Coordinates of C-alpha atoms in Angstrom, one line a residue:
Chain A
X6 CA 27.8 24.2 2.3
X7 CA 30.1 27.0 0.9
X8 CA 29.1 29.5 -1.1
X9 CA 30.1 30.5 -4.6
X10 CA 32.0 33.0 -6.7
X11 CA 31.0 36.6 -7.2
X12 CA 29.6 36.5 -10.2
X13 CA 26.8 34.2 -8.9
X14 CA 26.7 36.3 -5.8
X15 CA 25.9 38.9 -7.7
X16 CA 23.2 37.6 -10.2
X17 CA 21.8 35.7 -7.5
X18 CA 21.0 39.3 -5.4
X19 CA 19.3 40.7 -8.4
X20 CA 17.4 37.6 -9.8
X21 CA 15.9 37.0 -6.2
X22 CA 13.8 40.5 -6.2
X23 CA 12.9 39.5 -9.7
X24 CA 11.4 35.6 -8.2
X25 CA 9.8 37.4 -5.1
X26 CA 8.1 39.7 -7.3
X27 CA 6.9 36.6 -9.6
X28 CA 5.7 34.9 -6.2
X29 CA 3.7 38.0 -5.2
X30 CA 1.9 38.2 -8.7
X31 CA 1.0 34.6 -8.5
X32 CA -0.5 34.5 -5.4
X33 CA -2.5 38.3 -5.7
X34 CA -4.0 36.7 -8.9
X35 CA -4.8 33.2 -8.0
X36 CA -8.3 33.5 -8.8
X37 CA -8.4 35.1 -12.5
X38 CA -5.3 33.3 -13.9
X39 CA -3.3 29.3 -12.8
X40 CA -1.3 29.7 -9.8
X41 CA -3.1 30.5 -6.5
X42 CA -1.8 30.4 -2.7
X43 CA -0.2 27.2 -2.7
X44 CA 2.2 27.6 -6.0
X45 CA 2.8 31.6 -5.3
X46 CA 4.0 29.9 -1.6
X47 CA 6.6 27.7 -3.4
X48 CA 7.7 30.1 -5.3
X49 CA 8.5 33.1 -2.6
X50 CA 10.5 30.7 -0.4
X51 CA 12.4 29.5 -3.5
X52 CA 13.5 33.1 -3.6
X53 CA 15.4 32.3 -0.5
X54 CA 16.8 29.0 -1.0
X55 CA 18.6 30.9 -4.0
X56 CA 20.3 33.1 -2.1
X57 CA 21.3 30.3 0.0
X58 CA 22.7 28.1 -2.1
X59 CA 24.8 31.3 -3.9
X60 CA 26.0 32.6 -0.2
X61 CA 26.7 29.4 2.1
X62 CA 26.3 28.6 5.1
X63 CA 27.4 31.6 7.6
X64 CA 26.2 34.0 5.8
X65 CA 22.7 32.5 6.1
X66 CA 22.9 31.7 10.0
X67 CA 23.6 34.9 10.5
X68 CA 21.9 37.4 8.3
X69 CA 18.7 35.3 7.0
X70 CA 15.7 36.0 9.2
X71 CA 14.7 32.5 10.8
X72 CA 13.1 33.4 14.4
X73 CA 11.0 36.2 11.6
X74 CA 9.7 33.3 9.1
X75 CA 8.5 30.7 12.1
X76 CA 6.2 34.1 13.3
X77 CA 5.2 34.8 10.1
X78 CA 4.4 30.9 9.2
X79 CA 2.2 31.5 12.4
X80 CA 0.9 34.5 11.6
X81 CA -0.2 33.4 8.0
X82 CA -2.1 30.4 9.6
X83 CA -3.8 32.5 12.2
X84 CA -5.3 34.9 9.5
X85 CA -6.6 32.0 7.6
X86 CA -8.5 30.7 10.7
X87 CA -9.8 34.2 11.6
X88 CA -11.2 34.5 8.0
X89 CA -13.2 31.2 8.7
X90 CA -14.3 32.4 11.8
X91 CA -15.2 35.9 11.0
X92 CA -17.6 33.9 8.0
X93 CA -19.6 32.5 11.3
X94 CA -19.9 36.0 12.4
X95 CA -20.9 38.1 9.5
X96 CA -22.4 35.2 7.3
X97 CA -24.4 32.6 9.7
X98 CA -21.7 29.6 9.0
X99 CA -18.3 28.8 9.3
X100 CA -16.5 29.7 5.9
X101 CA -19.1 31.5 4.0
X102 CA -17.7 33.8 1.6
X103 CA -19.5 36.9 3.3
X104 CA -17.7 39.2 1.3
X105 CA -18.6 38.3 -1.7
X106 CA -22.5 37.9 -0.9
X107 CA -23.1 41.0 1.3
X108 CA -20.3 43.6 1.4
X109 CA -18.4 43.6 -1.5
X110 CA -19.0 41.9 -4.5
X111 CA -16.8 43.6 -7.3
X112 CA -17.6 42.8 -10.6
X113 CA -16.2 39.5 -12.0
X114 CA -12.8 38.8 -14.2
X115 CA -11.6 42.2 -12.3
X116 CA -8.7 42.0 -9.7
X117 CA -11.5 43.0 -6.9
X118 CA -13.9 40.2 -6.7
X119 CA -14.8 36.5 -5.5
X120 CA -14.7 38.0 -1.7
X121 CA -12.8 36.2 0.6
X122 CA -10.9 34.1 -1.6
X123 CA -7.6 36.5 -2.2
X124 CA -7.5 37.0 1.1
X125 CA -7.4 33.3 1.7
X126 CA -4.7 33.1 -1.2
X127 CA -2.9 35.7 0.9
X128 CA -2.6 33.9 3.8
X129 CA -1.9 30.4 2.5
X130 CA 0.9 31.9 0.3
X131 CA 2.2 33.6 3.2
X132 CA 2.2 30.2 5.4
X133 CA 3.7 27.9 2.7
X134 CA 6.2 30.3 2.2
X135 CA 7.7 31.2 5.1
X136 CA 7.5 27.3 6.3
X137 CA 9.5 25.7 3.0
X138 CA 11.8 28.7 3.7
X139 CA 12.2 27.5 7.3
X140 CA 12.4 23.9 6.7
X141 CA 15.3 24.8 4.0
X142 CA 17.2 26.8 6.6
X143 CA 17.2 24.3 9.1
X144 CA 18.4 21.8 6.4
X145 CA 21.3 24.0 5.3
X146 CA 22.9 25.0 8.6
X147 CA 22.7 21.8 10.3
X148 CA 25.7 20.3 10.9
X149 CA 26.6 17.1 12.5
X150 CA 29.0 14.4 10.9
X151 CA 27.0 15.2 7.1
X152 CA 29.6 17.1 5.1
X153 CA 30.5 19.6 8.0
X154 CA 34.1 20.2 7.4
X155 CA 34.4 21.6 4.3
X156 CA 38.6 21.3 3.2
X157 CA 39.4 25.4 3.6
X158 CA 37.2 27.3 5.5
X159 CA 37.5 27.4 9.4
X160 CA 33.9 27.2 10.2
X161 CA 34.2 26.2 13.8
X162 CA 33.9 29.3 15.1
X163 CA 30.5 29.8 13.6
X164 CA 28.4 26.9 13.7
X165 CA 27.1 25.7 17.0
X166 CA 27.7 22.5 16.7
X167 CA 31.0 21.5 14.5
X168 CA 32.1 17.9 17.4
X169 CA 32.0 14.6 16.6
X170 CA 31.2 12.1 18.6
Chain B
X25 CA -4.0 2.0 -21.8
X26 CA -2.9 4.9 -20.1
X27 CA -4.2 4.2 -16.6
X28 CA -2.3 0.8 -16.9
X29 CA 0.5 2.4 -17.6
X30 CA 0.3 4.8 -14.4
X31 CA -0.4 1.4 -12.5
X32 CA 2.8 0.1 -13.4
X33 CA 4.5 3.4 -12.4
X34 CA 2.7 2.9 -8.8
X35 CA 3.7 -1.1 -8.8
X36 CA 7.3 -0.3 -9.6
X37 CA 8.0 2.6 -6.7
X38 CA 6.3 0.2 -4.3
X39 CA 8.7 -2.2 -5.6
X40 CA 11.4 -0.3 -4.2
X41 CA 10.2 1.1 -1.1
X42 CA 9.6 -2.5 -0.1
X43 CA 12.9 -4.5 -1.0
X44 CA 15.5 -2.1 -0.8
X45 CA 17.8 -1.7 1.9
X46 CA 18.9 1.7 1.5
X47 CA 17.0 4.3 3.3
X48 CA 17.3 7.4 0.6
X49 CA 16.2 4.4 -2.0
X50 CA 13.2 3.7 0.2
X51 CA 12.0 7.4 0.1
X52 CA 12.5 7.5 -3.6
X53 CA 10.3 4.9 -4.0
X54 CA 7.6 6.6 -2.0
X55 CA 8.2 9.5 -4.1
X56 CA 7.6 7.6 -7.2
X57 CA 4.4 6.1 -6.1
X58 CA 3.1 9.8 -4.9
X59 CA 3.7 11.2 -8.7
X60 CA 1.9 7.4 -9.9
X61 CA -1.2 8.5 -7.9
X62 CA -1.4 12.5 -8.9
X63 CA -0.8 11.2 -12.4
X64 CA -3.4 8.9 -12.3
X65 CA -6.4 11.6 -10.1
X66 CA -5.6 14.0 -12.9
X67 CA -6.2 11.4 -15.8
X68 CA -10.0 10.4 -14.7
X69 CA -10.8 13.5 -15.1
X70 CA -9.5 14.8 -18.5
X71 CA -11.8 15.1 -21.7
X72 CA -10.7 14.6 -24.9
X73 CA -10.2 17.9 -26.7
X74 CA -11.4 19.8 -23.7
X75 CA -10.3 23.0 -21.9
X76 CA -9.0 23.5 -19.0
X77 CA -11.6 25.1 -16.3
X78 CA -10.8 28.7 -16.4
X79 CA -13.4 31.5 -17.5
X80 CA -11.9 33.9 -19.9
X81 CA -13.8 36.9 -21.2
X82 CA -14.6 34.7 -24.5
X83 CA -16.3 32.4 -22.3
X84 CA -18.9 34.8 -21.5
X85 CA -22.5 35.3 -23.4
X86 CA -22.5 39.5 -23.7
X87 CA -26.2 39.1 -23.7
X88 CA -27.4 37.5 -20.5
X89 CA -23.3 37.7 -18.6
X90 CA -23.8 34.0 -18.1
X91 CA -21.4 31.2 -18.7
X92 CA -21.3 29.9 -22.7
X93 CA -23.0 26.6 -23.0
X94 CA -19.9 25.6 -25.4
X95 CA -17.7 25.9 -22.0
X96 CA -19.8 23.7 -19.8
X97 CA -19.7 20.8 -22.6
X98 CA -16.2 20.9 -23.1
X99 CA -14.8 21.2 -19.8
X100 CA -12.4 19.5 -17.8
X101 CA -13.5 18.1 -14.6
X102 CA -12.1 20.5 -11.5
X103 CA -12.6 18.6 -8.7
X104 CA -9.9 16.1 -9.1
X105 CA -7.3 18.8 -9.7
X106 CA -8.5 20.5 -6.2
X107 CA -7.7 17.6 -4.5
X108 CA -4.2 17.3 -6.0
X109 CA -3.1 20.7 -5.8
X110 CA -2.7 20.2 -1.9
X111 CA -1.5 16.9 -2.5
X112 CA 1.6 17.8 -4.5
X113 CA 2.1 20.2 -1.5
X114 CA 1.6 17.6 1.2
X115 CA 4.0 15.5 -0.4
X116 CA 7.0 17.8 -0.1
X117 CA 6.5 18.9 3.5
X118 CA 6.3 15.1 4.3
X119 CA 9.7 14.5 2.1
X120 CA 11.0 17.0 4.0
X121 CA 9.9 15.2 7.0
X122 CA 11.0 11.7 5.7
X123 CA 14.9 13.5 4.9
X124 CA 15.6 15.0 7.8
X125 CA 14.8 11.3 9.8
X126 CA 17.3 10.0 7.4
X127 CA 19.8 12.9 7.8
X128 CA 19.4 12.5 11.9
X129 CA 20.1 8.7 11.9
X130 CA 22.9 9.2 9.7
X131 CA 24.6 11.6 12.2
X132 CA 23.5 9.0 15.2
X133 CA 24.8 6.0 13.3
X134 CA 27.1 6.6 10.2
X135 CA 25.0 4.5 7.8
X136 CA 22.1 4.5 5.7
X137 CA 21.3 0.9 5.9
X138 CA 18.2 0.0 7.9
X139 CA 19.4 -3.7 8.6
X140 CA 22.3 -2.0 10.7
X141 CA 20.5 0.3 12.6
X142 CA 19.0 -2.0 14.9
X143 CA 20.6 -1.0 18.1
X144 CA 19.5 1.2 20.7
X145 CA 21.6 3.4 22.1
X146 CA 20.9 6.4 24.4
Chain C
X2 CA -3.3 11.0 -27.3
X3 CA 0.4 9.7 -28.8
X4 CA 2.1 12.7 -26.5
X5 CA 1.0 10.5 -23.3
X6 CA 2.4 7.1 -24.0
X7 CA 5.8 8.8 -24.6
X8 CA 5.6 10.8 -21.9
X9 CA 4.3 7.5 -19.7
X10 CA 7.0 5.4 -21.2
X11 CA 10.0 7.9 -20.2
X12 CA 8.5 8.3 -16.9
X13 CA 8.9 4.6 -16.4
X14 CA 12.2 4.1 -17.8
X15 CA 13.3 6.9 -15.2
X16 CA 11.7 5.0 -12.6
X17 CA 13.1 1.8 -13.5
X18 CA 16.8 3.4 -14.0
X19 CA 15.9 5.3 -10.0
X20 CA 15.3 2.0 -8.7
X21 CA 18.1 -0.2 -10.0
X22 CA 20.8 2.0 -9.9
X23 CA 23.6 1.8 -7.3
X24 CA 24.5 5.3 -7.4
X25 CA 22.4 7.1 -4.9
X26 CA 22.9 10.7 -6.6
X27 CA 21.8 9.0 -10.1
X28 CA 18.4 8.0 -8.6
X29 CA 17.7 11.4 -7.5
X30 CA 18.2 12.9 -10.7
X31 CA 16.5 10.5 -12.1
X32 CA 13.1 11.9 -9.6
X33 CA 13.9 14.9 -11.2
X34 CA 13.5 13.7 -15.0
X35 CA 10.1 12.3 -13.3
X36 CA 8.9 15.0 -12.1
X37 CA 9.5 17.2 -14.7
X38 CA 7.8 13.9 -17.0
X39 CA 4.1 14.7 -14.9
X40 CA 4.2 18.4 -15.1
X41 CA 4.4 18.6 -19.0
X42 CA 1.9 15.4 -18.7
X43 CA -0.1 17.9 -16.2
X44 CA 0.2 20.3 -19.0
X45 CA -1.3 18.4 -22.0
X46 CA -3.8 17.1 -19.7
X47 CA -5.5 20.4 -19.6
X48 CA -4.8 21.3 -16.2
X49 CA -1.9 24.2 -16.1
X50 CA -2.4 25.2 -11.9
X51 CA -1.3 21.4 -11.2
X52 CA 1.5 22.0 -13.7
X53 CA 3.0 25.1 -12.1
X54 CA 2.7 24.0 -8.5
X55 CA 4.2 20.6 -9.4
X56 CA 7.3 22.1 -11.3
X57 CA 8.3 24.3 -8.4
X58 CA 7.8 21.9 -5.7
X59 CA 9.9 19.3 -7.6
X60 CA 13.0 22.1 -8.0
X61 CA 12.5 22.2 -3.9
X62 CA 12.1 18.8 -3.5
X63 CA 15.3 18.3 -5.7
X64 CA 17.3 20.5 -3.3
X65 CA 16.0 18.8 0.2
X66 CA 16.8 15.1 -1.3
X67 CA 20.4 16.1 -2.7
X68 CA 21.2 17.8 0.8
X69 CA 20.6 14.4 1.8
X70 CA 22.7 12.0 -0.5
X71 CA 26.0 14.5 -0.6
X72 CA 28.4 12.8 2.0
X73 CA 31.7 12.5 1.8
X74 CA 32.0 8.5 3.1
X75 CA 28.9 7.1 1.6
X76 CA 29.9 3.0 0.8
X77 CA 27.5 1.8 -1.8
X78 CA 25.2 -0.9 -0.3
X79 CA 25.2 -3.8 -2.5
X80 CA 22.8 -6.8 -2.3
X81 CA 19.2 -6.9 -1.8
X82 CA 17.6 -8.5 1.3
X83 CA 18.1 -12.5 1.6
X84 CA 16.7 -14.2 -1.4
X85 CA 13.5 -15.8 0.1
X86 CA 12.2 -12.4 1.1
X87 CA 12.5 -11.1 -2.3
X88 CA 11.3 -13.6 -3.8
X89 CA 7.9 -13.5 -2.0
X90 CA 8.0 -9.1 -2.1
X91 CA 8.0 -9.8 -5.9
X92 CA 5.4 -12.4 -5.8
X93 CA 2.7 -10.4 -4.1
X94 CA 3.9 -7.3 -6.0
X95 CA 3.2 -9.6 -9.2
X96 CA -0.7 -10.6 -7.6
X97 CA -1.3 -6.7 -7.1
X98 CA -0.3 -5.7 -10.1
X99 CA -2.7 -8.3 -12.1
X100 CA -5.4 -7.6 -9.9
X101 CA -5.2 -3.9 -10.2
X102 CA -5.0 -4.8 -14.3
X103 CA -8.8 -6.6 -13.4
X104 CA -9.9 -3.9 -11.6
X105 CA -8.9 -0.8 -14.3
X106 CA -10.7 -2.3 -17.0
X107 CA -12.6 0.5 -18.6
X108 CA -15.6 0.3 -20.9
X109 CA -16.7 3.2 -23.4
X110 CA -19.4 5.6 -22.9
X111 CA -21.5 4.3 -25.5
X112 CA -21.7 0.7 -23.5
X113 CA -22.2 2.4 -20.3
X114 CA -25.5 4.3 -21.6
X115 CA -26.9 1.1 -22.9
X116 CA -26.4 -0.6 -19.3
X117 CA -28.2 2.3 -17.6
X118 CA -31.1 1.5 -19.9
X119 CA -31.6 -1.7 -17.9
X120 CA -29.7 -1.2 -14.7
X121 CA -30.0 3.0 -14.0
X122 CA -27.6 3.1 -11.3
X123 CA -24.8 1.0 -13.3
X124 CA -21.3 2.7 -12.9
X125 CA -18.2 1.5 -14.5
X126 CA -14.9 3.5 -15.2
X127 CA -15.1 5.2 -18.7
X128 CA -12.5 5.1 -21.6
X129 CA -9.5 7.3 -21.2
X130 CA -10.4 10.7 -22.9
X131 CA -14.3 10.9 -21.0
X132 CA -14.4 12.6 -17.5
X133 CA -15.7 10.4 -14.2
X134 CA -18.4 13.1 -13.8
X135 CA -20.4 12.5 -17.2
X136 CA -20.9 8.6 -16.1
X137 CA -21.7 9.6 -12.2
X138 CA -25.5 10.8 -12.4
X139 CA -25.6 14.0 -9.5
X140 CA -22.2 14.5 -9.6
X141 CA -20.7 17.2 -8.2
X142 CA -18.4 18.9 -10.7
X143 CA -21.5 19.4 -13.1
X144 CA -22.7 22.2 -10.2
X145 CA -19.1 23.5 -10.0
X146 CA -18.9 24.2 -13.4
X147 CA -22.2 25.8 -13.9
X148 CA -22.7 27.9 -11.1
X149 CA -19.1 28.6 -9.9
X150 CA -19.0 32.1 -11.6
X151 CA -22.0 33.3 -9.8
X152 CA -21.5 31.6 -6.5
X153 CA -18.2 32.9 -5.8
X154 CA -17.5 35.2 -8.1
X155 CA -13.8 33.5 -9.1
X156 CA -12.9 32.7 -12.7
X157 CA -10.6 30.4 -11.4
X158 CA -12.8 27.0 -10.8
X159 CA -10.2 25.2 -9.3
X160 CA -9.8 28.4 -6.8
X161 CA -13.2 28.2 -6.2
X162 CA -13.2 24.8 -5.7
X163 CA -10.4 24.6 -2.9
X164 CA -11.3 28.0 -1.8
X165 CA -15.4 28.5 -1.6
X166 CA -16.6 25.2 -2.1
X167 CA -14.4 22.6 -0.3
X168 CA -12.7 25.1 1.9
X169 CA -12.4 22.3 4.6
X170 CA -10.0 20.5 3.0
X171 CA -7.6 23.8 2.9
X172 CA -7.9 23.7 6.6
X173 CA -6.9 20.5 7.1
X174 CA -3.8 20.6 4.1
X175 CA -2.5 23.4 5.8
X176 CA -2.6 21.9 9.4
X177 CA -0.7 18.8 8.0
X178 CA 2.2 21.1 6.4
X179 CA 2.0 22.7 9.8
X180 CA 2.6 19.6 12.0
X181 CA 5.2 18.3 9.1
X182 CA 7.4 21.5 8.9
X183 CA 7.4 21.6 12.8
X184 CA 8.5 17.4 12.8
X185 CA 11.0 18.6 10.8
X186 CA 12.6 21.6 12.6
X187 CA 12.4 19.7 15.8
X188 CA 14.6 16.6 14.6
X189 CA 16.8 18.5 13.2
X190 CA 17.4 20.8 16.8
X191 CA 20.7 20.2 17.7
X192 CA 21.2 20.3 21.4
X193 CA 23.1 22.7 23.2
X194 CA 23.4 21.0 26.8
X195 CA 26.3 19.7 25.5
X196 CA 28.0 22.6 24.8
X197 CA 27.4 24.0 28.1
X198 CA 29.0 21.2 30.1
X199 CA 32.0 20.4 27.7
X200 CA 34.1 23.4 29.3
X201 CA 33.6 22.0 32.8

């Protein structure tokens, strides 16, 4: 998968702050307006796939962050379960919303309210994210008898596995 | 009417993912019948010339900082969107699942037709 | 109600063209023109979270399935299976369709109230245009609506909903996306024993 020519190098580097930006809002306000975790996931690892369809493939195997997205994909799952589990601590059952019914209720249609559930957004945003990112990567840079030899570059030096069998 | 309609939809992508020969055609056809089935959740539970379920601040009585009466009549029901937002989500990470199958047996056997890939080889 | 059937009747003419065509990179785009169909139907059906999750995941979908079908020595496959077997695929196909047909019928809301006058726990589907919830007596949705403000505090009811109320069913979506993405990586793992004892 090659990459393409400046000028969508170039766009692509500035639209993707623009996207990830988007991605935050929608997840930080997934319980006053649409959107929520799930969408504002999508959306942050879509930031990605543009740069990698505007860079190719060696740039992406070696400067996008792979081995940092599977820890954070585990990371964003792990804080979801510990919100659950702090709920049977603080609230008597698994998954109460103890923020909003003891420690901080926040007044409603404000950005600081509805307890636990931003923080849930958080997390789920986080884990969709950072997996659709890594499912994308591993699409992109694998390589085996699917389109591998592109006409003019000389990629053999930087893919792992360029034989055929 | 309309729910026949998304029935159709549903028939027609199980059409292909049962006769066809090509593997990518089979996973379109599952595709198809996935959008047949959100379609058709999200259609039981619409109202005609209602609003979708968000609270605004014009929602609200200023009096007693209830919910307007107005809103609860002319909702639309929520629950059946709940259950498809994760669908829609499920469905990618298992046509991600589905493609890269595809993309490994191509690399293993050079074709994407499942009546030649009956082989085993190590 | 007209903006449906026309979005209902492109819908199927993409699916029909997806289906038939020989051309694999035709039938994806022609997912695409579907998807794209059910999030403006998603849209006018008063539901604008579905719409914005299902437009993104459809560009991402795009991408995975076209990373799929461009290859350089792809031979169309012609043909179908042997006749008989289609021939019986479309005959049960035929019986499904007719009984789902049966089983769809819908009655309107005026009917239903009369039934309940004799029979009080009748249930049929309602006419297109009246939610499930308002035939269904103690249905849960009438609850959601009422007292999701002051129960969890979200204006969002459908965050509430997947959030609060039926958090359980977050747990278990994002353990299936879990278990998915890793199937995927792990196909996909390309094995390096073989570069270690290709020198040698």
């Amino acid at each position: 998968m090659r990459g393409m020519t400046v000028i969508v190098k170039t766009i692509a580097s500035w639209v993707k702050v623009l996207i990830f930006v988007f991605g935050i809002y929608i997840i930080l306000f997934g319980h006053l307006t649409p959107g929520g975790g799930f969408a504002g996931g999508v959306i942050l690892a879509s930031s990605y796939v543009l740069l990698m369809l505007a860079f190719g493939r060696e740039f992406v195997q070696e400067n996008l962050p792979s081995a940092a997205a599977s820890r954070l994909d585990c990371l964003g799952a792990f804080l979801f379960a510990m919100i659950a589990t702090l709920g049977l601590a603080f609230g008597g059952s698994f998954f109460v919303n103890y923020l909003y019914q003891k420690y901080l209720p926040g007044e409603p249609l404000h950005l600081v309210s509805a307890g636990t559930i931003p923080l849930s957004n958080i997390a789920i945003g986080l884990k969709v994210g950072a997996s659709l990112f890594l499912v994308i990567f591993t699409l992109s840079v694998f390589c085996k008898d699917l389109r591998c030899k592109e006409p003019e570059a000389d990629s053999e030096i930087g893919t792992s596995a360029g034989e055929k069998e | 009417m309309p729910y026949a309609l998304c029935f159709l939809l549903f028939v027609i992508g199980l059409y292909c993912a049962v006769v066809k020969k090509n593997m990518v055609k089979i996973v379109v056809g599952i595709m198809v019948m996935e959008y047949a089935v959100n379609l058709f959740l999200i259609m039981l539970g619409y109202r005609t010339g209602g609003e979708a379920p968000i609270i605004d601040k014009s929602h609200i009585d200023p009096e007693t900082a209830q919910v307007a009466a107005s809103f609860i009549s002319s909702a639309v029901d929520p629950l059946p969107q709940a259950l498809v937002l994760t669908a829609i989500v499920i469905s990618l990470g298992s046509l991600a699942l589905m493609i890269s199958i595809c993309i490994r047996t191509y690399g293993e056997y050079g074709t994407f037709d499942i009546t030649e890939i009956r082989r085993l080889r190590g | 109600m007209a903006i449906f059937y026309i979005l209902l009747i492109f819908m199927i003419i993409a699916a029909i063209i997806a289906v038939e065509t020989k051309d694999l990179l035709s039938s994806v785009i022609c997912i695409g023109a579907i998807g794209f169909g059910a999030s403006l139907m998603f849209l006018f059906l008063r539901a604008p979270d579905i719409a914005i999750t299902q437009i993104v995941v459809e560009v991402l979908g795009l991408i995975i399935l076209i990373r799929a079908t461009i290859s350089r020595d792809l031979t169309f496959i012609s043909g179908d299976r042997e006749f008989f077997g289609t021939v019986v695929s479309v005959v049960i196909i035929a019986v499904i369709f007719l009984s789902g047909m049966k089983a769809l019928e819908t009655k309107s809301f005026h009917e239903i109230q009369e039934t309940r006058q004799l029979h009080p726990q009748a249930v049929a589907l309602p006419d297109f245009g009246t939610p499930i919830y308002d035939v269904t007596p103690g249905a849960a949705s009438q609850k959601y609506i009422q007292e999701g403000l002051e129960k969890t505090g979200a204006a969002n009811l459908v965050a509430s909903v997947i959030l609060d109320f039926r958090a359980y069913d977050t747990l278990g979506e994002a353990t299936v996306l879990f278990t998915s993405i890793i199937g995927a990586t792990v196909i996909l793992r390309i094995r390096s024993k073989k570069l270690l004892e290709e020198p040698e």
